[in-house]
Short mmCIF file of C-alpha atoms and ligand atoms in Angstrom, two decimals:
data_model
loop_
_atom_site.label_atom_id
_atom_site.label_comp_id
_atom_site.label_asym_id
_atom_site.label_seq_id
_atom_site.Cartn_x
_atom_site.Cartn_y
_atom_site.Cartn_z
CA MET A 1 -0.75 -2.64 6.81
CA ALA A 2 -3.69 -1.57 4.69
CA PRO A 3 -6.78 -1.47 6.90
CA THR A 4 -9.57 -0.53 4.50
CA GLY A 5 -8.73 0.18 0.85
CA ASN A 6 -11.32 1.23 -1.68
CA VAL A 7 -13.04 -2.08 -2.40
CA SER A 8 -13.57 -4.05 0.83
CA ARG A 9 -16.94 -3.34 2.41
CA LYS A 10 -18.83 -4.40 5.51
CA GLU A 11 -21.03 -6.59 3.31
CA HIS A 12 -17.86 -8.62 2.62
CA ASN A 13 -16.69 -8.63 6.21
CA PRO A 14 -18.22 -6.60 9.07
CA ALA A 15 -14.70 -6.13 10.50
CA VAL A 16 -13.71 -3.79 7.63
CA PRO A 17 -13.24 -0.39 9.29
CA VAL A 18 -14.93 2.29 7.18
CA GLU A 19 -15.79 5.31 9.29
CA ILE A 20 -12.95 7.40 10.66
CA PRO A 21 -13.26 6.39 14.36
CA GLU A 22 -13.31 2.69 13.54
CA GLN A 23 -10.38 3.08 11.18
CA ILE A 24 -8.42 4.80 13.96
CA GLU A 25 -9.23 1.99 16.38
CA SER A 26 -8.36 -0.70 13.84
CA VAL A 27 -5.02 0.90 12.96
CA HIS A 28 -4.24 1.24 16.66
CA GLN A 29 -4.83 -2.47 17.24
CA ALA A 30 -2.76 -3.37 14.17
CA TYR A 31 0.05 -1.10 15.38
CA GLU A 32 0.03 -2.88 18.75
CA ALA A 33 0.32 -6.15 16.80
CA GLY A 34 3.43 -4.91 14.95
CA ALA A 35 2.37 -2.79 11.97
CA SER A 36 4.85 0.00 11.26
CA ILE A 37 3.13 1.63 8.26
CA ALA A 38 -0.56 2.48 7.85
CA HIS A 39 -1.59 2.68 4.17
CA ILE A 40 -4.83 4.61 4.43
CA HIS A 41 -7.88 5.32 2.29
CA VAL A 42 -11.06 7.14 3.29
CA ARG A 43 -14.73 6.66 2.38
CA ASP A 44 -17.64 9.07 2.05
CA SER A 45 -20.88 8.80 4.04
CA GLN A 46 -22.12 6.09 1.64
CA GLY A 47 -18.96 4.06 2.14
CA ASN A 48 -17.62 4.89 -1.32
CA PRO A 49 -14.00 5.83 -2.07
CA THR A 50 -13.15 9.51 -1.90
CA SER A 51 -10.05 11.69 -1.93
CA ASN A 52 -11.61 14.18 0.51
CA PRO A 53 -8.63 15.90 2.15
CA ASP A 54 -10.58 16.74 5.32
CA LEU A 55 -11.31 13.06 5.96
CA PHE A 56 -7.68 12.13 5.33
CA GLY A 57 -6.65 14.85 7.78
CA GLN A 58 -9.02 13.58 10.46
CA LEU A 59 -7.80 10.03 10.02
CA GLN A 60 -4.13 11.04 10.14
CA GLU A 61 -4.66 13.13 13.25
CA GLY A 62 -6.55 10.37 15.06
CA VAL A 63 -4.08 7.66 14.14
CA LEU A 64 -1.07 9.71 15.22
CA LYS A 65 -2.75 10.50 18.53
CA HIS A 66 -2.87 6.78 19.37
CA CYS A 67 0.19 5.59 17.40
CA PRO A 68 2.55 8.57 17.53
CA ASP A 69 5.42 6.97 15.63
CA ILE A 70 3.54 4.99 12.98
CA ILE A 71 4.35 5.89 9.37
CA ILE A 72 1.30 7.26 7.57
CA GLN A 73 1.06 6.40 3.89
CA MET A 74 -1.90 8.03 2.12
CA SER A 75 -3.35 6.40 -0.96
CA THR A 76 -3.76 8.41 -4.15
CA GLY A 77 -5.42 5.35 -5.74
CA ALA A 78 -7.41 5.49 -8.95
CA ARG A 79 -10.72 4.28 -7.64
CA ALA A 80 -11.17 7.65 -5.94
CA GLY A 81 -11.39 9.56 -9.26
CA ASN A 82 -9.06 10.66 -12.00
CA SER A 83 -8.61 14.38 -11.50
CA SER A 84 -6.22 16.55 -9.55
CA GLU A 85 -8.41 15.88 -6.52
CA ARG A 86 -6.61 12.56 -6.30
CA GLY A 87 -3.65 14.35 -4.69
CA GLY A 88 -5.67 16.68 -2.48
CA MET A 89 -4.72 14.83 0.70
CA LEU A 90 -1.01 15.47 0.18
CA VAL A 91 -1.45 18.89 1.81
CA HIS A 92 -1.28 16.96 5.10
CA ASN A 93 2.36 16.05 4.38
CA PRO A 94 2.18 12.35 5.25
CA GLU A 95 5.59 10.71 5.36
CA MET A 96 4.59 8.46 2.46
CA ALA A 97 1.97 8.27 -0.27
CA SER A 98 1.17 5.70 -2.92
CA ILE A 99 1.50 6.49 -6.61
CA CYS A 100 0.76 4.28 -9.61
CA THR A 101 2.80 5.03 -12.72
CA GLY A 102 0.48 3.58 -15.36
CA SER A 103 -2.95 2.23 -16.22
CA VAL A 104 -4.28 -1.29 -16.53
CA ASN A 105 -7.56 -3.07 -17.21
CA PHE A 106 -8.84 -4.79 -14.10
CA LYS A 107 -11.79 -7.17 -14.46
CA ASN A 108 -14.49 -4.53 -14.80
CA ILE A 109 -12.76 -1.16 -14.72
CA ILE A 110 -9.86 0.73 -16.22
CA TYR A 111 -7.45 1.44 -13.38
CA GLU A 112 -6.64 4.78 -14.89
CA ASN A 113 -3.63 6.97 -14.17
CA HIS A 114 -3.17 9.57 -16.89
CA PRO A 115 0.49 10.50 -17.44
CA ALA A 116 -0.24 14.14 -16.60
CA LEU A 117 -1.84 13.16 -13.31
CA VAL A 118 1.04 10.82 -12.45
CA ALA A 119 3.49 13.66 -13.08
CA GLU A 120 1.42 16.03 -10.98
CA LEU A 121 1.23 13.62 -8.04
CA ALA A 122 4.96 12.93 -8.23
CA SER A 123 5.76 16.63 -8.34
CA SER A 124 3.63 17.29 -5.28
CA MET A 125 5.37 14.46 -3.39
CA LEU A 126 8.79 15.83 -4.34
CA ASP A 127 7.85 19.35 -3.21
CA ARG A 128 6.56 18.05 0.11
CA ASN A 129 9.32 15.52 0.80
CA ILE A 130 6.77 12.69 0.76
CA LYS A 131 8.30 9.30 -0.03
CA PRO A 132 6.31 7.60 -2.80
CA GLU A 133 5.42 3.94 -2.71
CA VAL A 134 5.17 3.06 -6.39
CA GLU A 135 2.33 0.58 -6.83
CA ILE A 136 3.14 -1.90 -9.59
CA PHE A 137 0.08 -3.65 -11.00
CA ASP A 138 1.70 -4.40 -14.34
CA LEU A 139 5.28 -4.69 -15.58
CA SER A 140 5.18 -1.51 -17.66
CA MET A 141 4.63 0.50 -14.48
CA LEU A 142 8.09 -0.47 -13.25
CA TYR A 143 9.77 0.87 -16.38
CA ALA A 144 7.63 4.01 -16.20
CA ALA A 145 8.88 4.60 -12.65
CA VAL A 146 12.50 4.10 -13.76
CA ASP A 147 11.98 6.66 -16.54
CA MET A 148 10.57 9.08 -13.98
CA VAL A 149 13.71 8.68 -11.85
CA GLU A 150 15.82 9.49 -14.93
CA ARG A 151 13.73 12.62 -15.49
CA LYS A 152 14.13 13.47 -11.78
CA GLU A 153 10.39 13.27 -11.24
CA LEU A 154 10.89 10.52 -8.67
CA LYS A 155 13.82 10.25 -6.28
CA SER A 156 16.17 7.32 -6.11
CA PRO A 157 16.17 4.86 -4.41
CA LEU A 158 12.66 3.84 -5.34
CA HIS A 159 10.34 1.98 -3.03
CA VAL A 160 7.84 -0.19 -4.88
CA GLN A 161 4.87 -2.37 -4.04
CA PHE A 162 4.27 -5.36 -6.31
CA VAL A 163 0.55 -6.13 -6.22
CA MET A 164 -0.25 -9.62 -7.44
CA GLY A 165 -3.38 -11.69 -7.84
CA ILE A 166 -5.75 -9.08 -9.30
CA ALA A 167 -7.71 -10.54 -12.23
CA ASN A 168 -6.36 -9.32 -15.61
CA ALA A 169 -3.23 -7.86 -14.00
CA LEU A 170 -0.17 -9.65 -12.53
CA PRO A 171 -0.88 -13.30 -11.64
CA ALA A 172 0.37 -14.44 -8.24
CA GLU A 173 3.16 -16.67 -9.49
CA LYS A 174 6.56 -16.96 -7.90
CA HIS A 175 8.60 -16.85 -11.10
CA ILE A 176 6.87 -13.60 -12.02
CA LEU A 177 7.73 -12.05 -8.67
CA GLU A 178 11.33 -13.23 -9.09
CA PHE A 179 11.45 -11.57 -12.50
CA LEU A 180 9.94 -8.34 -11.15
CA VAL A 181 12.50 -8.21 -8.35
CA GLN A 182 15.37 -8.94 -10.77
CA GLU A 183 14.21 -6.15 -13.05
CA LEU A 184 13.84 -3.75 -10.13
CA GLN A 185 17.35 -4.54 -8.92
CA ARG A 186 18.78 -4.26 -12.45
CA THR A 187 17.15 -0.94 -13.22
CA SER A 188 17.02 0.66 -9.77
CA PRO A 189 20.00 -0.18 -7.57
CA GLY A 190 19.24 0.29 -3.91
CA ALA A 191 15.47 0.12 -4.38
CA THR A 192 13.35 -1.43 -1.64
CA TRP A 193 10.25 -3.48 -2.31
CA THR A 194 7.14 -4.91 -0.76
CA ALA A 195 4.75 -7.45 -2.19
CA ALA A 196 1.04 -7.74 -1.61
CA GLY A 197 -1.11 -10.69 -2.61
CA VAL A 198 -4.76 -9.92 -3.14
CA GLY A 199 -7.44 -12.23 -1.78
CA ARG A 200 -6.46 -15.87 -1.44
CA HIS A 201 -2.90 -15.07 -2.53
CA GLN A 202 -2.06 -13.01 0.54
CA VAL A 203 -0.19 -15.62 2.59
CA VAL A 204 1.82 -17.12 -0.23
CA LEU A 205 3.02 -13.64 -1.19
CA HIS A 206 4.18 -13.16 2.41
CA GLN A 207 6.20 -16.38 2.11
CA TRP A 208 7.79 -15.48 -1.20
CA ALA A 209 8.63 -11.90 -0.19
CA LEU A 210 10.18 -13.06 3.09
CA GLU A 211 12.30 -15.62 1.22
CA MET A 212 13.36 -13.13 -1.44
CA GLY A 213 14.32 -10.25 0.86
CA GLY A 214 11.28 -8.08 0.38
CA HIS A 215 8.88 -6.53 2.84
CA ILE A 216 5.29 -7.61 3.34
CA ARG A 217 1.89 -5.99 3.52
CA THR A 218 -1.34 -7.26 4.95
CA GLY A 219 -4.74 -5.89 5.90
CA LEU A 220 -8.41 -6.05 5.07
CA GLU A 221 -7.80 -3.93 1.95
CA ASP A 222 -6.01 -6.92 0.42
CA SER A 223 -8.10 -9.77 1.81
CA VAL A 224 -11.22 -9.91 3.94
CA GLN A 225 -10.59 -13.62 4.53
CA PHE A 226 -8.19 -14.99 7.13
CA ASP A 227 -8.08 -18.29 5.28
CA LYS A 228 -10.23 -20.21 2.84
CA ASP A 229 -12.98 -20.88 5.36
CA ASN A 230 -12.83 -17.95 7.75
CA LEU A 231 -13.28 -14.21 7.54
CA ALA A 232 -10.51 -12.21 9.18
CA LYS A 233 -11.54 -11.01 12.62
CA SER A 234 -9.57 -7.79 12.37
CA ASN A 235 -6.58 -6.08 10.80
CA ALA A 236 -4.67 -6.93 13.98
CA GLN A 237 -5.29 -10.63 13.43
CA LEU A 238 -3.80 -10.39 9.94
CA VAL A 239 -0.81 -8.41 11.25
CA GLU A 240 -0.22 -10.96 14.02
CA ARG A 241 0.01 -13.74 11.45
CA ALA A 242 2.29 -11.71 9.17
CA ALA A 243 4.54 -10.77 12.10
CA LYS A 244 4.79 -14.40 13.18
CA MET A 245 5.72 -15.42 9.64
CA ALA A 246 8.43 -12.74 9.56
CA LEU A 247 9.83 -13.92 12.90
CA ASP A 248 9.64 -17.60 11.96
CA SER A 249 11.50 -16.89 8.72
CA GLY A 250 14.32 -15.22 10.65
CA ARG A 251 13.64 -11.82 9.09
CA GLY A 252 12.07 -10.10 12.11
CA VAL A 253 9.58 -7.26 12.40
CA ALA A 254 10.73 -3.67 11.89
CA THR A 255 9.68 -1.04 14.40
CA PRO A 256 8.54 2.23 12.82
CA THR A 257 12.02 3.66 13.54
CA GLU A 258 13.68 0.72 11.79
CA ALA A 259 11.23 1.00 8.90
CA ARG A 260 12.18 4.68 8.51
CA GLN A 261 15.83 3.66 8.30
CA LEU A 262 15.09 0.98 5.71
CA LEU A 263 13.07 3.39 3.59
CA GLY A 264 15.34 6.41 4.05
CA LEU A 265 12.66 8.49 5.76
CA THR A 266 13.60 11.28 8.10
CA SER A 267 11.88 11.01 11.46
CA PRO A 268 9.01 13.41 12.02
CA THR A 269 9.91 16.43 14.09
MG1 MG B 1 -4.57 1.02 -1.47
#
């Protein structure tokens, strides 16, 4: 569950939690609704993306106080800069962190991940026993991740997140997701995967991932809408719908402990 991200703002939906206390509260509600992982970003006092390690530390501490067994996944996403600061939050040793293994043109920006920075982030995650979630916005990023496993810069089995529906990147089409999953399974035996649909593609990506054996992600980072006509009321509302879809499909909802087993994480001590 991705409560905030770097793009969603209160102007889009007042329910987007931006400041640390409201993020903590929103994650807590989403956890009660069934979220096992919190993929977190932080914002500065103007509401803009930042990699400020102190803010990440405050958010982690507050979330774990209310949700002691939730898995924290910190974002090292590109909208928060393109220097070594991007990995500054890893000093807090979250159980997971996102990493993107390439660059791509989005509609109005270069989503930039210089190879040297990618290597630096991966090295820091290896040193700290942080499980990466490899964010795949374009096909080349999958092969880059596989190369990094061969160079022992990333550990096997990989865990990847296919992000679909961003303009100029991967379209939200089922045959493309099927191809991505086939290529992941061919190149990375034992890998686990999640899919996220951005904006209006969120629910259909849940359906496809549940059918195809993947995991699902939701949250106001990915869509501020609940459906075509309604804003989402909260992250918890989105999680409730995703959890119901998982149950209705016969897949079920993993507790944090079960999610750790699926992802090969060692429980926090
Ligand atoms: Mg993110």
